[in-house]
C-alpha cells in the first residue's frame, strides 16, 4: 500500500501557543488512520491542515506526489465531517447531500439519484430526502453528514470527533457502522478522537499526539502492548507503571531486568495470581483491596503495601480470587514493556 | 368573578398608545381622503375625486421618485453594509466596539444638523471640500450639491446604520463551520455567498432593508437640504397640499397612496421573515 497523504515537518502556532511542532506523518492508501490525543494536543489543527482549512506556518503537505500545501479545501479531493456536523440548517436532507454535486453543476435528477444512493449506503430511509435536517435526530444527522461527505466522492474522508457529542449506546453502534462503511467504500479515512476506545475499535493505525507532536504511530496492538513511553502507555488504558531505580523495581524492592533504567509498564491482564510453586519473573505478595466487575472480565485492585496495582482476570478464572485475601502475585518480563521516559 | 387575563392587562398601555397615536389618526386621514376637495370637515359625502385628481395631476411622479430613491438607497446600503457587517462580525473585541461606535454615534446627532454639515461640505467655491482643494492644490472643482445624486448620497448616509445593524445580527447568525463545510464540499467564494451566507443572513438583511426602505420613502429633509429643487418627492407634495394649498383631502389621498405603497412592499417581505430566529439570538 502506497502513501496517499503525508506531511513533512509541519508547524503551526496561534499567538504564543505552539499548536503543531514539526509533525511528519504518512497515511497509507485505503487505511483507517486515527489521530488520538488529549484536548489541546494539536490534533484538530493537524486535521484542518490536512483538509486545507488551515495553512501551516512551516512544512509541506503532499497528496501522493503532489504538493498540496497551498491548495484550498474546495480544490482538494478530500472531505471533512465536522465535529458538530455543520449541516446546512436551512436546507433539507437531500439538498445537504447534493450540495457538492450542485456546486459542480450536475443536473437535478442526476443529483437526486446520487443522493438516494448515498442515503442507501449510510442506511437512511428514502423518505428522509425531503426532510429538514433540523427535524432529524442526532444519529440521523450523523448519517446525513456522512452521506454528504461521501457524495462528493472524495479520495480521503476526514472526521473531526463526529461522535463526541453522542450518547454511549448510539456511539457504539455508529463506531461499528463507521468501520463497516470504511470497508465497503475502500476510501482512506482519517479520524480524530480523544477516546482511546474509539480509536482502538475502528483504526488500522493510530498516531498519538501530545503537545503538538506525534509521540507514536502504529497499529492498535503495537501501541497497546509496545507503547513508546509512559504517556502513551497511560493514555492507552489501564496500566501498571513501575519506576526502575538503582537496578531495582523501587516500589516492589525487587531486582530489575539487567541494567535497565526508566519505567516498566505492565497491562493489568498480565498480572496473575500465582499458585504454589508457579514461577514468574517478578513476584510479590499483595492483598486484594477491591473488585470491579466489567462483564467478561474483572478488575482487581491489589495493595502491595506501597501502592495499588490493577490486575485483570477473565470472568471464568475469577472464582478463586477473594477480596481481602493475601496471596502471591506476579508477571513475566516478556509481557512488560520497558520505557525510557 | 373572573379575573382579567394578565396578558391583556400588560398590553393595555401599548394598545391605548397605538390606538390613539396610530390607528385613529390614520383612520382620520383615510376618511379625509374621501371628502370633497378643499373642505375642512369630515361630514361631507364620501367621494373618490381626490384620488382621481392625484392621478390626473401627475402626483404619481413624486411618488415614483420617492419609491425609486428609497429602492436605490436600500440597494446601495445593502451593498455597502454587507462587507462592513462581515468585517465587524469577524473583528473581535475592542476594534469591533470602536468601529460600531463610530458608525452608531452620528445617530445621536440631529438629522438636519448632519445634513446641513454635509451640505456645507459639498458647497461650491467656499465649501469645505471645494475650498480645501482650492486652497491646497489651486484646483477648482464643481459640486453635486442640489442634484438628485446629492440627495441620494444624503439618504444613504442617514440610513446606512439602519441597514448595517440588523444585517450585522444576521451575519453573526451564520455558523462559521457551515461556511467551512461548504468550501470543503467544493463551493467557490461566490457559491458560498449564494448558497449559505445570503440565505442565513437573509432575515437580518430583510429587516434592515425594510427599515431603510420605509424610512427613505418618508424622508424629505435629504431632498430639501441636499437636493434643493432638483426633485420633488411625495412627502414634499403632501406637505404642500396640507400647508400651502390648504387642500387637506388631496393631501390625505396622497398620504393613503403612500401608505398603501409601503404596505405593498412591507407585508410580503415581513411574511417571509422568521423574526423569531433573529430574536432568539
XYZ file of C-alpha atoms in Angstrom:
622
model
C 0.000 0.000 0.000
C 1.415 3.340 -1.035
C 1.287 6.588 0.825
C -1.690 8.769 -0.110
C -1.229 11.730 2.220
C 1.840 12.868 4.085
C 3.172 15.815 5.996
C 6.765 16.833 6.392
C 7.875 18.931 9.358
C 4.570 20.785 9.651
C 4.407 23.501 12.314
C 1.695 25.924 13.324
C 1.359 28.425 16.125
C -1.514 30.593 17.318
C -0.056 33.616 19.072
C 2.209 32.244 21.775
C 0.716 28.766 21.644
C 2.525 26.168 19.593
C -0.235 24.013 18.129
C 1.938 21.807 15.947
C 5.648 21.274 16.346
C 7.496 19.598 13.489
C 4.889 16.959 12.638
C 5.680 14.381 9.963
C 3.356 11.515 9.161
C 2.388 9.208 6.336
C -1.128 7.960 5.758
C -1.498 4.908 3.547
C -3.923 4.367 0.695
C -7.241 2.964 1.951
C -6.425 2.757 5.635
C -8.426 3.887 8.655
C -5.955 6.222 10.315
C -6.797 7.730 13.671
C -5.072 10.612 15.403
C -5.602 10.405 19.159
C -4.615 12.840 21.822
C -5.902 14.803 24.769
C -7.603 18.131 24.063
C -5.090 20.805 23.184
C -2.647 18.293 21.714
C -2.959 19.837 18.260
C -4.874 17.017 16.571
C -7.679 19.251 15.280
C -5.186 21.742 13.871
C -3.353 18.909 12.138
C -6.605 17.640 10.609
C -7.573 21.123 9.450
C -4.194 21.481 7.767
C -4.643 18.101 6.082
C -8.097 19.192 4.893
C -6.863 22.558 3.625
C -8.899 24.637 6.066
C -5.710 25.942 7.655
C -2.247 26.585 6.237
C 0.853 25.505 8.122
C 3.432 28.082 9.188
C 6.177 25.722 8.066
C 6.394 22.315 6.426
C 4.685 20.695 3.442
C 1.620 18.552 2.828
C 1.659 16.084 -0.055
C -1.128 14.144 -1.729
C 0.676 11.198 -3.332
C 3.378 13.006 -5.369
C 1.721 16.419 -5.460
C 2.473 19.214 -3.036
C -0.940 20.496 -1.889
C 0.192 22.730 0.981
C -1.272 25.838 -0.656
C -4.304 24.218 -2.315
C -7.504 25.416 -0.583
C -10.088 22.970 0.763
C -12.525 23.417 -2.120
C -9.925 22.222 -4.605
C -8.732 19.186 -2.661
C -10.199 15.727 -3.344
C -10.923 15.404 0.358
C -13.929 15.982 2.537
C -14.454 16.617 6.218
C -17.143 15.506 8.629
C -17.141 18.244 11.239
C -17.341 17.880 14.995
C -20.815 19.436 15.153
C -21.517 18.135 11.632
C -22.031 21.630 10.137
C -25.125 20.522 8.256
C -26.769 23.337 6.306
C -29.570 24.124 8.706
C -31.690 25.970 6.136
C -31.711 23.023 3.744
C -33.294 19.570 3.504
C -31.511 16.248 3.888
C -31.444 15.850 0.102
C -30.122 19.374 -0.504
C -27.373 18.803 2.039
C -26.255 15.577 0.418
C -26.442 17.018 -3.095
C -24.517 20.179 -2.218
C -21.131 19.184 -3.658
C -22.715 17.974 -6.900
C -24.805 21.113 -7.212
C -21.603 23.146 -6.909
C -20.174 21.144 -9.799
C -23.290 21.844 -11.889
C -24.677 18.299 -12.015
C -28.326 18.384 -13.243
C -31.015 17.964 -10.544
C -32.373 14.492 -11.453
C -28.849 13.052 -11.557
C -28.028 14.666 -8.209
C -31.160 13.174 -6.719
C -30.303 9.661 -7.902
C -26.809 10.030 -6.487
C -28.117 11.375 -3.174
C -30.507 8.447 -2.826
C -27.600 6.057 -3.494
C -25.602 7.745 -0.736
C -28.578 7.508 1.609
C -28.750 3.769 0.965
C -25.052 3.443 1.781
C -25.456 5.133 5.161
C -28.818 3.379 5.724
C -31.073 6.430 5.730
C -34.650 5.727 4.605
C -35.581 7.301 1.261
C -38.439 9.166 2.956
C -35.894 11.434 4.671
C -34.919 13.012 1.354
C -37.251 16.000 1.681
C -36.994 16.402 5.433
C -35.372 19.448 7.057
C -32.089 18.448 8.699
C -33.188 20.278 11.822
C -36.026 17.749 12.109
C -33.651 14.763 12.199
C -32.379 13.057 15.345
C -28.704 13.103 16.339
C -27.966 9.718 14.793
C -29.818 10.612 11.592
C -27.923 13.892 11.294
C -24.731 11.895 11.677
C -25.740 9.775 8.708
C -26.683 12.845 6.660
C -23.241 14.312 7.343
C -21.601 11.053 6.270
C -23.719 10.832 3.127
C -22.956 14.456 2.282
C -19.232 13.829 2.607
C -19.397 10.599 0.582
C -21.464 12.278 -2.149
C -18.518 14.483 -3.103
C -16.670 11.231 -3.872
C -13.533 12.249 -2.000
C -10.347 10.203 -2.000
C -9.885 10.899 1.672
C -12.538 11.478 4.328
C -11.627 13.439 7.434
C -13.537 13.110 10.685
C -13.173 15.672 13.459
C -14.570 13.863 16.508
C -18.020 13.500 14.945
C -19.210 11.100 17.643
C -18.095 13.109 20.655
C -21.498 14.606 21.468
C -23.478 11.391 21.011
C -24.631 9.185 23.855
C -22.761 5.983 24.612
C -25.130 3.418 23.114
C -25.588 5.190 19.804
C -21.872 5.917 19.666
C -21.086 2.220 19.895
C -23.484 1.500 17.015
C -22.068 4.299 14.868
C -18.469 3.230 15.558
C -19.243 -0.180 14.104
C -21.105 1.367 11.167
C -18.190 3.678 10.511
C -15.768 0.783 10.335
C -18.138 -1.136 8.046
C -18.508 1.930 5.870
C -14.738 2.164 5.612
C -14.544 -1.453 4.487
C -17.367 -1.077 1.963
C -16.191 2.175 0.384
C -12.492 1.348 0.403
C -11.686 5.038 0.909
C -8.980 6.423 3.136
C -10.420 7.563 6.482
C -8.537 9.954 8.720
C -10.234 10.191 12.078
C -9.653 12.325 15.145
C -10.718 11.477 18.642
C -9.670 11.868 22.233
C -11.186 8.495 23.021
C -8.782 5.594 23.071
C -11.653 3.139 22.874
C -12.979 4.664 19.671
C -9.502 4.652 18.155
C -8.843 1.023 19.068
C -12.159 -0.260 17.745
C -12.022 1.408 14.355
C -8.447 2.040 13.293
C -5.889 0.233 11.180
C -3.220 2.543 12.518
C -3.141 5.143 15.260
C -0.965 8.202 15.789
C -0.762 9.537 19.323
C -0.260 13.246 19.827
C 0.905 15.206 22.817
C 1.625 18.930 22.995
C 1.795 19.427 19.231
C 3.967 16.417 18.481
C 3.323 12.873 17.347
C 4.602 10.606 20.085
C 3.987 7.247 18.449
C 2.445 5.771 15.329
C 1.442 2.133 14.953
C -1.301 -0.460 14.889
C -3.624 -0.550 17.905
C -1.865 -3.716 19.088
C 1.571 -2.123 18.731
C 0.563 0.881 20.692
C -1.280 -1.041 23.359
C 1.407 -3.602 24.066
C 4.535 -1.736 23.000
C 3.972 1.904 23.993
C 6.829 4.277 23.188
C 6.700 5.999 26.542
C 4.858 6.384 29.763
C 2.436 8.966 28.328
C 1.291 6.587 25.588
C 1.064 3.649 27.982
C -1.127 5.577 30.389
C -3.165 7.230 27.648
C -3.979 3.862 26.088
C -5.859 2.476 29.051
C -5.163 0.985 32.461
C -1.538 0.135 33.050
C 0.808 -0.514 35.976
C 3.952 1.579 35.612
C 6.963 0.826 37.813
C 9.911 3.138 38.167
C 13.297 1.493 37.807
C 15.997 2.917 40.036
C 19.399 1.576 41.090
C 18.744 -1.694 39.293
C 15.575 -2.313 41.249
C 11.827 -2.011 40.785
C 11.750 0.516 43.574
C 8.216 0.053 44.809
C 8.444 -3.726 44.983
C 12.037 -3.925 46.224
C 12.814 -6.487 43.526
C 15.826 -6.680 41.217
C 15.097 -5.150 37.820
C 15.942 -6.614 34.418
C 19.667 -6.265 33.963
C 20.940 -2.742 33.784
C 17.604 -1.244 32.824
C 16.589 2.259 33.843
C 13.409 4.173 33.205
C 9.995 2.550 33.601
C 8.402 -0.843 33.309
C 4.788 -0.919 32.060
C 2.590 -3.942 32.636
C -1.009 -4.195 31.392
C -3.484 -5.432 34.024
C -4.210 -8.651 32.086
C -0.595 -9.782 32.575
C -0.684 -9.667 36.374
C -1.718 -13.069 37.644
C -2.267 -14.796 40.942
C 0.442 -17.421 41.405
C -0.366 -20.924 42.538
C 2.069 -22.774 44.830
C 5.309 -23.417 43.027
C 4.249 -21.451 39.896
C 7.118 -19.321 38.664
C 7.108 -15.730 37.400
C 9.934 -13.295 36.588
C 8.633 -10.755 39.040
C 6.643 -11.853 42.071
C 5.307 -10.036 45.107
C 2.739 -10.501 47.865
C -0.411 -8.388 47.721
C -3.844 -8.104 49.282
C -6.913 -7.887 47.044
C -8.324 -4.496 48.007
C -11.433 -4.426 45.817
C -13.025 -5.912 42.719
C -14.708 -4.259 39.734
C -16.887 -6.426 37.529
C -16.611 -5.371 33.867
C -18.740 -8.096 32.268
C -16.453 -10.552 30.514
C -13.622 -9.682 32.858
C -12.999 -8.333 36.342
C -10.501 -5.713 37.540
C -8.903 -6.175 40.952
C -7.064 -3.535 42.919
C -4.031 -5.128 44.586
C -2.469 -3.496 47.615
C 1.260 -4.290 47.849
C 1.632 -2.172 50.977
C 3.426 0.527 48.961
C 0.948 1.149 46.170
C -2.166 -0.076 44.396
C -1.831 -2.185 41.246
C -4.550 -3.169 38.774
C -4.980 -6.778 37.662
C -7.469 -8.034 35.100
C -8.845 -11.542 35.137
C -11.195 -13.215 32.660
C -14.617 -13.969 34.143
C -14.084 -17.765 34.170
C -10.980 -17.582 36.338
C -12.178 -15.115 38.925
C -13.690 -17.585 41.382
C -10.525 -18.195 43.392
C -9.744 -14.506 43.947
C -11.286 -13.232 47.170
C -11.356 -9.626 48.301
C -9.285 -9.229 51.470
C -7.172 -12.325 50.862
C -3.385 -12.089 50.742
C -1.598 -14.023 48.006
C 1.447 -14.140 45.749
C 1.033 -12.247 42.500
C 3.441 -11.842 39.611
C 4.164 -11.200 35.922
C 6.735 -12.137 33.307
C 9.160 -9.611 31.868
C 8.337 -10.757 28.342
C 4.836 -9.303 28.907
C 6.141 -5.979 30.201
C 7.277 -3.003 28.156
C 10.484 -1.221 29.059
C 10.128 2.542 28.681
C 12.874 5.142 28.622
C 10.687 8.014 29.660
C -65.751 36.892 39.480
C -63.408 36.141 36.533
C -60.123 37.949 36.745
C -58.978 39.683 33.560
C -56.253 37.955 31.578
C -52.879 39.374 32.786
C -51.597 39.332 29.206
C -54.278 41.782 28.116
C -53.624 43.979 31.156
C -49.912 44.310 30.456
C -50.636 45.035 26.799
C -53.141 47.751 27.662
C -50.775 50.773 27.753
C -49.309 49.868 24.371
C -52.757 49.180 22.942
C -54.043 52.571 24.082
C -50.956 54.271 22.709
C -51.207 52.533 19.325
C -54.908 53.259 19.132
C -54.556 56.947 19.941
C -51.286 57.573 18.130
C -51.579 55.326 15.100
C -54.931 53.726 14.349
C -57.194 56.740 14.946
C -55.023 59.295 13.081
C -54.671 57.004 10.101
C -58.426 56.410 10.058
C -58.999 60.155 10.165
C -56.580 60.643 7.282
C -58.263 57.857 5.318
C -61.640 59.484 5.944
C -60.350 62.922 4.913
C -59.096 61.483 1.638
C -62.740 60.690 0.785
C -64.052 64.220 1.488
C -64.810 66.769 -1.259
C -61.718 68.819 -2.324
C -60.666 71.748 -0.172
C -63.121 71.032 2.641
C -62.177 71.014 6.297
C -64.668 68.724 7.964
C -65.373 65.027 7.976
C -69.114 65.303 7.454
C -69.166 65.696 3.660
C -70.417 62.973 1.356
C -67.646 60.470 0.504
C -66.097 60.719 -2.957
C -63.083 59.387 -4.837
C -62.459 62.743 -6.547
C -59.188 63.295 -4.697
C -57.733 60.009 -5.920
C -58.790 60.834 -9.469
C -57.138 64.255 -9.105
C -53.972 62.691 -7.688
C -53.534 60.617 -10.844
C -54.782 63.267 -13.258
C -52.439 65.955 -11.921
C -49.391 63.683 -12.146
C -48.776 63.059 -8.485
C -47.588 59.574 -9.457
C -44.372 61.309 -10.455
C -43.216 62.406 -6.937
C -44.450 59.056 -5.613
C -42.304 57.293 -8.198
C -39.276 59.434 -7.333
C -39.759 58.603 -3.659
C -40.066 54.891 -4.371
C -37.076 54.926 -6.727
C -34.999 56.899 -4.226
C -35.954 54.532 -1.412
C -35.207 51.459 -3.518
C -31.842 52.830 -4.670
C -30.928 53.832 -1.113
C -31.829 50.375 0.181
C -29.815 48.644 -2.521
C -26.739 50.843 -2.054
C -26.924 50.488 1.744
C -27.173 46.686 1.463
C -24.185 46.505 -0.856
C -22.152 48.756 1.461
C -23.333 47.102 4.674
C -22.593 43.512 3.645
C -18.772 43.757 3.661
C -18.896 46.068 6.688
C -21.041 43.600 8.623
C -18.758 40.712 7.680
C -15.677 42.551 8.835
C -17.395 43.640 12.065
C -18.698 40.127 12.752
C -15.202 38.704 12.431
C -13.413 41.524 14.228
C -13.004 40.642 17.843
C -13.278 42.761 20.965
C -12.057 46.338 21.127
C -11.882 47.036 17.385
C -15.427 45.887 16.768
C -16.685 48.115 19.571
C -14.757 51.108 18.259
C -15.968 50.749 14.676
C -19.528 50.118 15.850
C -19.388 53.276 17.976
C -18.043 55.324 15.075
C -20.980 54.215 12.957
C -23.590 54.471 15.700
C -22.592 57.795 17.287
C -23.848 60.071 14.453
C -27.366 58.686 15.087
C -27.369 60.704 18.302
C -26.915 63.946 16.387
C -29.976 65.573 14.808
C -30.516 64.508 11.233
C -30.867 68.097 9.993
C -27.594 69.107 11.629
C -25.797 66.250 9.915
C -27.407 67.067 6.570
C -26.511 70.753 6.806
C -22.995 69.627 7.652
C -22.937 67.536 4.528
C -24.289 70.485 2.541
C -21.524 72.746 3.897
C -19.031 70.085 2.935
C -20.321 69.921 -0.632
C -20.858 73.684 -1.084
C -19.148 75.008 -4.241
C -16.388 77.602 -4.036
C -16.057 78.194 -0.295
C -17.420 74.797 0.758
C -15.255 72.563 2.951
C -14.308 70.132 0.191
C -14.040 72.542 -2.731
C -12.453 75.288 -0.614
C -9.803 72.968 0.843
C -8.869 71.552 -2.538
C -8.706 75.039 -3.986
C -6.527 76.319 -1.118
C -4.208 73.305 -1.098
C -3.841 72.478 -4.780
C -5.243 75.547 -6.501
C -7.776 73.401 -8.331
C -11.397 74.466 -8.565
C -13.943 71.670 -8.578
C -17.651 71.736 -9.219
C -20.275 70.431 -6.839
C -23.034 67.886 -6.814
C -24.989 69.897 -4.245
C -28.649 70.441 -5.194
C -28.768 67.441 -7.506
C -30.526 64.094 -7.194
C -27.142 62.492 -6.612
C -26.550 64.690 -3.548
C -29.979 63.776 -2.186
C -29.267 60.080 -2.744
C -25.910 60.454 -1.016
C -27.697 62.036 1.941
C -30.280 59.254 2.038
C -27.556 56.579 2.056
C -25.548 58.461 4.665
C -28.507 58.829 7.020
C -29.954 55.341 6.623
C -26.799 53.212 6.455
C -26.825 52.322 10.208
C -30.433 51.140 9.946
C -29.324 48.522 7.421
C -25.979 47.747 8.995
C -27.057 46.770 12.495
C -29.837 44.312 11.611
C -27.573 42.871 8.919
C -24.770 42.541 11.447
C -27.119 40.481 13.583
C -27.969 38.355 10.548
C -24.336 37.852 9.578
C -23.386 36.841 13.099
C -26.040 34.110 12.805
C -24.063 32.381 10.037
C -22.252 29.455 11.659
C -18.590 29.542 10.685
C -18.417 25.794 10.293
C -21.228 25.760 7.727
C -19.188 28.144 5.611
C -16.150 25.916 6.031
C -18.183 22.819 5.198
C -19.452 24.473 2.014
C -15.920 25.380 0.966
C -14.749 21.886 1.793
C -17.521 20.493 -0.427
C -16.136 22.450 -3.343
C -18.069 25.728 -3.237
C -16.344 28.831 -4.614
C -16.484 32.134 -2.737
C -19.492 33.276 -4.752
C -21.266 29.934 -4.272
C -20.701 30.096 -0.514
C -22.281 33.559 -0.534
C -25.275 32.489 -2.637
C -25.940 29.107 -1.041
C -25.003 29.623 2.608
C -24.245 33.162 3.723
C -27.022 35.049 1.932
C -29.888 32.712 2.927
C -28.679 32.504 6.530
C -28.251 36.271 6.841
C -31.484 36.959 4.942
C -33.703 37.694 7.977
C -31.297 40.393 9.168
C -30.887 41.790 5.670
C -34.649 41.883 5.162
C -35.297 43.703 8.441
C -32.575 46.238 7.622
C -33.803 46.696 4.070
C -37.381 47.245 5.244
C -36.330 49.826 7.821
C -34.255 51.598 5.223
C -36.938 51.490 2.523
C -39.740 52.720 4.747
C -37.636 55.493 6.302
C -36.278 56.643 2.934
C -39.749 56.635 1.424
C -40.887 59.065 4.100
C -37.726 61.185 4.041
C -37.797 64.790 2.854
C -35.029 66.572 4.747
C -32.422 64.999 2.437
C -34.301 66.322 -0.603
C -34.821 69.793 0.822
C -31.325 70.330 2.172
C -29.162 68.477 -0.337
C -31.429 68.085 -3.347
C -32.682 71.660 -3.475
C -35.343 71.959 -6.152
C -33.848 69.135 -8.203
C -36.577 66.695 -7.364
C -39.953 66.754 -5.640
C -40.705 63.668 -3.585
C -44.101 62.573 -2.332
C -43.515 63.907 1.179
C -42.920 67.386 -0.254
C -46.082 67.087 -2.296
C -48.115 66.037 0.733
C -46.690 68.857 2.821
C -47.531 71.380 0.097
C -51.131 70.099 -0.180
C -51.678 70.389 3.555
C -49.820 73.689 4.153
C -49.667 75.999 1.161
C -52.539 74.667 -0.906
C -54.813 74.121 2.077
C -56.255 71.097 0.293
C -56.412 68.591 3.121
C -58.460 65.946 1.305
C -55.954 65.757 -1.587
C -53.054 65.680 0.891
C -54.812 62.866 2.731
C -55.367 60.943 -0.506
C -51.665 61.203 -1.347
C -50.841 60.027 2.160
C -53.107 56.984 1.790
C -51.496 56.137 -1.552
C -48.033 56.309 0.067
C -49.159 54.113 2.953
C -50.604 51.586 0.500
C -47.361 51.508 -1.488
C -45.395 50.984 1.717
C -47.721 48.190 2.819
C -47.456 46.519 -0.584
C -43.683 46.300 -0.113
C -43.514 45.618 3.618
C -46.112 42.894 4.161
C -44.895 40.372 1.577
C -41.362 40.682 2.987
C -42.454 40.540 6.630
C -44.468 37.402 5.932
C -41.333 35.608 4.824
C -39.017 36.646 7.633
C -38.663 34.448 10.647
C -38.352 37.264 13.169
C -38.166 34.705 15.962
C -34.922 33.365 14.593
C -33.360 36.811 14.930
C -34.882 37.491 18.317
C -33.728 34.190 19.759
C -30.136 35.291 19.324
